[in-house]
Each structure stands twice: as structure tokens, then as C-alpha cells.
PDB file of C-alpha atoms in Angstrom:
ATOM      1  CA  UNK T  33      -7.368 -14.785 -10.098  1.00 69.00           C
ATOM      2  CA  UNK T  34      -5.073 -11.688  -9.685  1.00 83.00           C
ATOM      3  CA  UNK T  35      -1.917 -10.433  -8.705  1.00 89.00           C
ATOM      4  CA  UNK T  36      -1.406  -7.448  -6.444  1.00 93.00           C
ATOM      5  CA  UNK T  37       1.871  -4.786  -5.938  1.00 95.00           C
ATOM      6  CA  UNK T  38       2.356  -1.830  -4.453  1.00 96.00           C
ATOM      7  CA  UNK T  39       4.910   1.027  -4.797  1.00 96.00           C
ATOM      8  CA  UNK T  40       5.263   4.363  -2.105  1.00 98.00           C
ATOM      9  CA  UNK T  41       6.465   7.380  -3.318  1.00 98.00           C
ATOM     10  CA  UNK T  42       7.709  10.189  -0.361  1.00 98.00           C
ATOM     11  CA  UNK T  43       6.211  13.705  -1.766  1.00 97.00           C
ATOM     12  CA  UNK T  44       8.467  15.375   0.873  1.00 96.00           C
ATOM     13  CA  UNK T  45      12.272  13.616  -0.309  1.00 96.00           C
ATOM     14  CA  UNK T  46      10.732  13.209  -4.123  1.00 97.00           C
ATOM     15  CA  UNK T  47      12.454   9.756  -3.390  1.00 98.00           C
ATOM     16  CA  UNK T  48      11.232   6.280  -3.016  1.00 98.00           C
ATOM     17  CA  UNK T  49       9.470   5.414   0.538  1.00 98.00           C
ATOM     18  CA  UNK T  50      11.794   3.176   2.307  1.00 98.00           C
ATOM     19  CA  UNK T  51      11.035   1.028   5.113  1.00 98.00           C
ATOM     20  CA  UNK T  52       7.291   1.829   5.418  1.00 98.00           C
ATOM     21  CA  UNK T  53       5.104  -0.565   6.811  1.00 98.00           C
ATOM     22  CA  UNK T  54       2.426  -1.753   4.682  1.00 98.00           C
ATOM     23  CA  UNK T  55      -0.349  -4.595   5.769  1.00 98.00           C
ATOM     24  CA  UNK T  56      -2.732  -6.201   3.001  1.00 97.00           C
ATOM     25  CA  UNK T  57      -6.147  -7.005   4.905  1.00 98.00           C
ATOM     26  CA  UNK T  58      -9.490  -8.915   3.360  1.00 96.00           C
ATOM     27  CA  UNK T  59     -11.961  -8.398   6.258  1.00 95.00           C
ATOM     28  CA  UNK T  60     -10.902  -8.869   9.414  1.00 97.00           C
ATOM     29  CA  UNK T  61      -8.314 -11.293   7.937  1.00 97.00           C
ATOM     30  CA  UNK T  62      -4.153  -9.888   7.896  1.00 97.00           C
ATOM     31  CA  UNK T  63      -2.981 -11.461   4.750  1.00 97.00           C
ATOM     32  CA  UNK T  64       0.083  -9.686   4.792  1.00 97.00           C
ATOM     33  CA  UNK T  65       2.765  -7.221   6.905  1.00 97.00           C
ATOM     34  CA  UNK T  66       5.788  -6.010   5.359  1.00 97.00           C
ATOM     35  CA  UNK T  67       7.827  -2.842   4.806  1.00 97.00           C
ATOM     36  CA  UNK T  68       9.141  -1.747   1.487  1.00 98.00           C
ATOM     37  CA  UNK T  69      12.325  -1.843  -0.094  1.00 98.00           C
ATOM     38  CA  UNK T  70      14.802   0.865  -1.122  1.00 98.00           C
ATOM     39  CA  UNK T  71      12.759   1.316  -3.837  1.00 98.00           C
ATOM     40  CA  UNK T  72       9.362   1.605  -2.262  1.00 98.00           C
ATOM     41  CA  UNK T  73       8.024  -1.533  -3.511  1.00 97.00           C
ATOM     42  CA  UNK T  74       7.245  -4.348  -1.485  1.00 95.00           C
ATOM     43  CA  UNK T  75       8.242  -7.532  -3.625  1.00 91.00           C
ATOM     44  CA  UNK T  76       7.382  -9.993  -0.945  1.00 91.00           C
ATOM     45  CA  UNK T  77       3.987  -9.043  -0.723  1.00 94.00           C
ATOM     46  CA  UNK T  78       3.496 -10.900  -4.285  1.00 87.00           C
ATOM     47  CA  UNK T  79       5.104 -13.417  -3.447  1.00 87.00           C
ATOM     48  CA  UNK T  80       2.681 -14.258  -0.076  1.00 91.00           C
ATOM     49  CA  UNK T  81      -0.447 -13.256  -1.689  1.00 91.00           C
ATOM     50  CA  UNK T  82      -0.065 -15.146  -4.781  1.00 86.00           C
ATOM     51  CA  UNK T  83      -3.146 -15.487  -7.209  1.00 84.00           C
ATOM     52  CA  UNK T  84      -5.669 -13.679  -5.122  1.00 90.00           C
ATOM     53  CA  UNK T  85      -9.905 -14.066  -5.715  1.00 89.00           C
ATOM     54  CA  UNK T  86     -12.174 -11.572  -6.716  1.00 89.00           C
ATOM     55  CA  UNK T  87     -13.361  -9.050  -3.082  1.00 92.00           C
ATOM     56  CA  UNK T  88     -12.879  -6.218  -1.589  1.00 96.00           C
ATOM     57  CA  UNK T  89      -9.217  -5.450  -0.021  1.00 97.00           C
ATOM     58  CA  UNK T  90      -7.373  -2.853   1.902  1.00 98.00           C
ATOM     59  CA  UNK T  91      -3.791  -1.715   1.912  1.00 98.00           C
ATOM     60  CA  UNK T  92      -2.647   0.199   5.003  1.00 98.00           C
ATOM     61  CA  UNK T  93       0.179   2.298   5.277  1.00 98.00           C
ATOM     62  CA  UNK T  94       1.943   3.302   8.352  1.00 98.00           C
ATOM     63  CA  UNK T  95       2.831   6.886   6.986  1.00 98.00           C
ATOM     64  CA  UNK T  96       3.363   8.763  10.626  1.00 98.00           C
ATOM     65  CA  UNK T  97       6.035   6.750  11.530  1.00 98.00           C
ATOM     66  CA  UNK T  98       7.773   6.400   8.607  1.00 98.00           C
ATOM     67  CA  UNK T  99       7.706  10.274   8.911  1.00 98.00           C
ATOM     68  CA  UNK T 100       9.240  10.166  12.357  1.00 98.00           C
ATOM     69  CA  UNK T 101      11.623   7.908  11.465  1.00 97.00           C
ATOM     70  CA  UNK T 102      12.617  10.241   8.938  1.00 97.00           C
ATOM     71  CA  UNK T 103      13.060  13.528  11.388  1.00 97.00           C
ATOM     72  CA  UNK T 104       9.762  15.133  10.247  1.00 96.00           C
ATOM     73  CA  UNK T 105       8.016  16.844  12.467  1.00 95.00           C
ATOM     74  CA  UNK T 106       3.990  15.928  12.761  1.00 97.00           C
ATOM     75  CA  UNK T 107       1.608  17.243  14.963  1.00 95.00           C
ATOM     76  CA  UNK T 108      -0.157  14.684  18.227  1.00 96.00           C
ATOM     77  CA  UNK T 109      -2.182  13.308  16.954  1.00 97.00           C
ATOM     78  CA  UNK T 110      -0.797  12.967  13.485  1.00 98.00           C
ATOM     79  CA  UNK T 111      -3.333  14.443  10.495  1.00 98.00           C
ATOM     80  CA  UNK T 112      -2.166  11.276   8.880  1.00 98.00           C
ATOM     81  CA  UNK T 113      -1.458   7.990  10.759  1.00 98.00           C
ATOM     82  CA  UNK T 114      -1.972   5.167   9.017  1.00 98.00           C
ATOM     83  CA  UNK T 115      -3.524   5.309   5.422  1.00 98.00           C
ATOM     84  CA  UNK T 116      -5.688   2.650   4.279  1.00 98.00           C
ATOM     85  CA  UNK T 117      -6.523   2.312   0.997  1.00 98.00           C
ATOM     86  CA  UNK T 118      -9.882  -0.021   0.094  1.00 97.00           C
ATOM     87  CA  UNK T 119     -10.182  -1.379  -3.529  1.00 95.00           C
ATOM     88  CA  UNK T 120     -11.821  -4.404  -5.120  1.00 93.00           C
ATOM     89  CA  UNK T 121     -10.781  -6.989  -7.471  1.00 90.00           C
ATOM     90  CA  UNK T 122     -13.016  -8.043 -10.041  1.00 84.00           C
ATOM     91  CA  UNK T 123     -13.849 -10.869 -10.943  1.00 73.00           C
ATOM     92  CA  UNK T 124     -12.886 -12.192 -14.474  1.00 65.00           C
ATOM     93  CA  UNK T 125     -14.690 -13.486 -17.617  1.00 56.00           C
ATOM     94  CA  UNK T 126     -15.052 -17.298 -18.009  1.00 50.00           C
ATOM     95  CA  UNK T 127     -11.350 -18.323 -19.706  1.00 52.00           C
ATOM     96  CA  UNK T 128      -9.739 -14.701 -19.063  1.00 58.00           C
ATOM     97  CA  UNK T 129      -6.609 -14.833 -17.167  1.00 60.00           C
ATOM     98  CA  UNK T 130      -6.717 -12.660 -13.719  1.00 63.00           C
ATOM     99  CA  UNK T 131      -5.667  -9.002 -14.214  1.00 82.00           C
ATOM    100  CA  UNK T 132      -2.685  -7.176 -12.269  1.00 87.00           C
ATOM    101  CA  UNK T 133      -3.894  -4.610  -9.846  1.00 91.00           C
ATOM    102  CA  UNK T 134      -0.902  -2.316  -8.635  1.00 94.00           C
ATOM    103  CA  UNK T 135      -2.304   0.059  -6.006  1.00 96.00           C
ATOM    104  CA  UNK T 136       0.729   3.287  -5.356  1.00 97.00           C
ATOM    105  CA  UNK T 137       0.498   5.582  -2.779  1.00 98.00           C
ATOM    106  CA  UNK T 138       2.032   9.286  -3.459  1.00 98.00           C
ATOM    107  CA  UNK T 139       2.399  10.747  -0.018  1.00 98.00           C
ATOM    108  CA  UNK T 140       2.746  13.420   2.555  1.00 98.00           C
ATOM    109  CA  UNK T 141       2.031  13.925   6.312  1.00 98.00           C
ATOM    110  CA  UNK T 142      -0.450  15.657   5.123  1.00 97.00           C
ATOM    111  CA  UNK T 143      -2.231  14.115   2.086  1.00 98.00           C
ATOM    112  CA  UNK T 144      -1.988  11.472  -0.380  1.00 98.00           C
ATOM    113  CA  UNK T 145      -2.610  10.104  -3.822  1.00 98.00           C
ATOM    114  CA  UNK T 146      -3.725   6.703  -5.382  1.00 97.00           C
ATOM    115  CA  UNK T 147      -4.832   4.980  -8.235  1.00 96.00           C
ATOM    116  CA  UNK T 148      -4.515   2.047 -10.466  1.00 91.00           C
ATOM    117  CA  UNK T 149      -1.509   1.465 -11.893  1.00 88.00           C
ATOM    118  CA  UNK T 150      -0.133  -1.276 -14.472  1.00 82.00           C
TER     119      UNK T 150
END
């Protein structure tokens, strides 16, 4: 088993992405909606997941209207609406303890950045 955060960085402020909604999904299956804090993080989302299994997962990000709710100006149809962001959690050795995957998103209305944090 595993544990999962997340963390959203605005490109455009350089600050913390407040109050964007994020959604954990495992198929067709919603495991989670929130929006983060003033820090960008979403603490809750720990907290409903739990210990998660070994599969395949996807984060998505409502990045156009956090944008608009910011005042920025984006094009109709957005170039970026909502971001999703599909990663897999492996499954562990017999006896290991379940690694921490923390998944941030670095973004713009116009591109963003990912990887595997600790």
C-alpha cells in the first residue's frame, strides 16, 4: 500500500494554486474531489484515500477556471481545461512498506509540468 499528495504551483503569480479543483479517479471510479489550500496542497485528499493498492490513477485539475477565477484571460475554448495527469502505483516487494507517491503540477493556461516528487 501507498500514500498519495499533491501540491499546485501557479507559473503565472509564482505563488501557490489556491482553490483549484482537483479529483483523484481509478477507472471510472471518483475516489476523490477537493480544492487545495492556501498553500496548493490538498491535505484532505490523504486523508480520504488512505493506504491506496497498486493501479493505474489519474489526477485532474480544473486549471481554466481557476484561471478565470483569477481575472486571466483564456481563449473559448480554453488551450487548457482540465489537466489530467495518469500515473501508476507499483506494487511493493513481499514485507516492504508502501512508498509515497506525490504527483505536483507546475502550471499555466498554457502548459504544465509534473513529476514525482518525495
Amino acid at each position: 500500500m501507498s500514500t498519495l499528495s499533491t501540491h499546485v504551483l501557479d507559473l503565472v503569480s509564482g505563488q501557490p494554486a489556491a482553490g483549484m479543483e482537483i479529483t483523484l479517479w481509478s477507472g471510472n471510479e471518483r475516489l476523490f474531489a477537493g480544492v487545495t489550500n492556501t498553500d496548493g496542497r490538498c491535505p484532505d485528499l490523504s486523508a480520504a484515500v488512505g493506504d491506496m493498492k497498486a493501479g493505474n490513477y489519474r489526477l485532474e485539475f480544473g486549471v481554466a477556471t481557476y484561471f478565470r477565477g483569477r481575472g486571466v484571460a483564456l481563449s473559448e475554448p480554453p488551450f487548457l481545461d482540465v489537466v489530467p495527469i495518469a500515473f501508476g502505483m507499483a506494487q511493493c516487494a513481499a514485507g516492504e512498506k508502501g512508498g509515497h507517491y506525490h504527483v505536483p503540477l507546475l502550471v499555466s493556461p498554457y502548459g504544465f509540468s509534473t513529476y514525482r516528487g518525495s
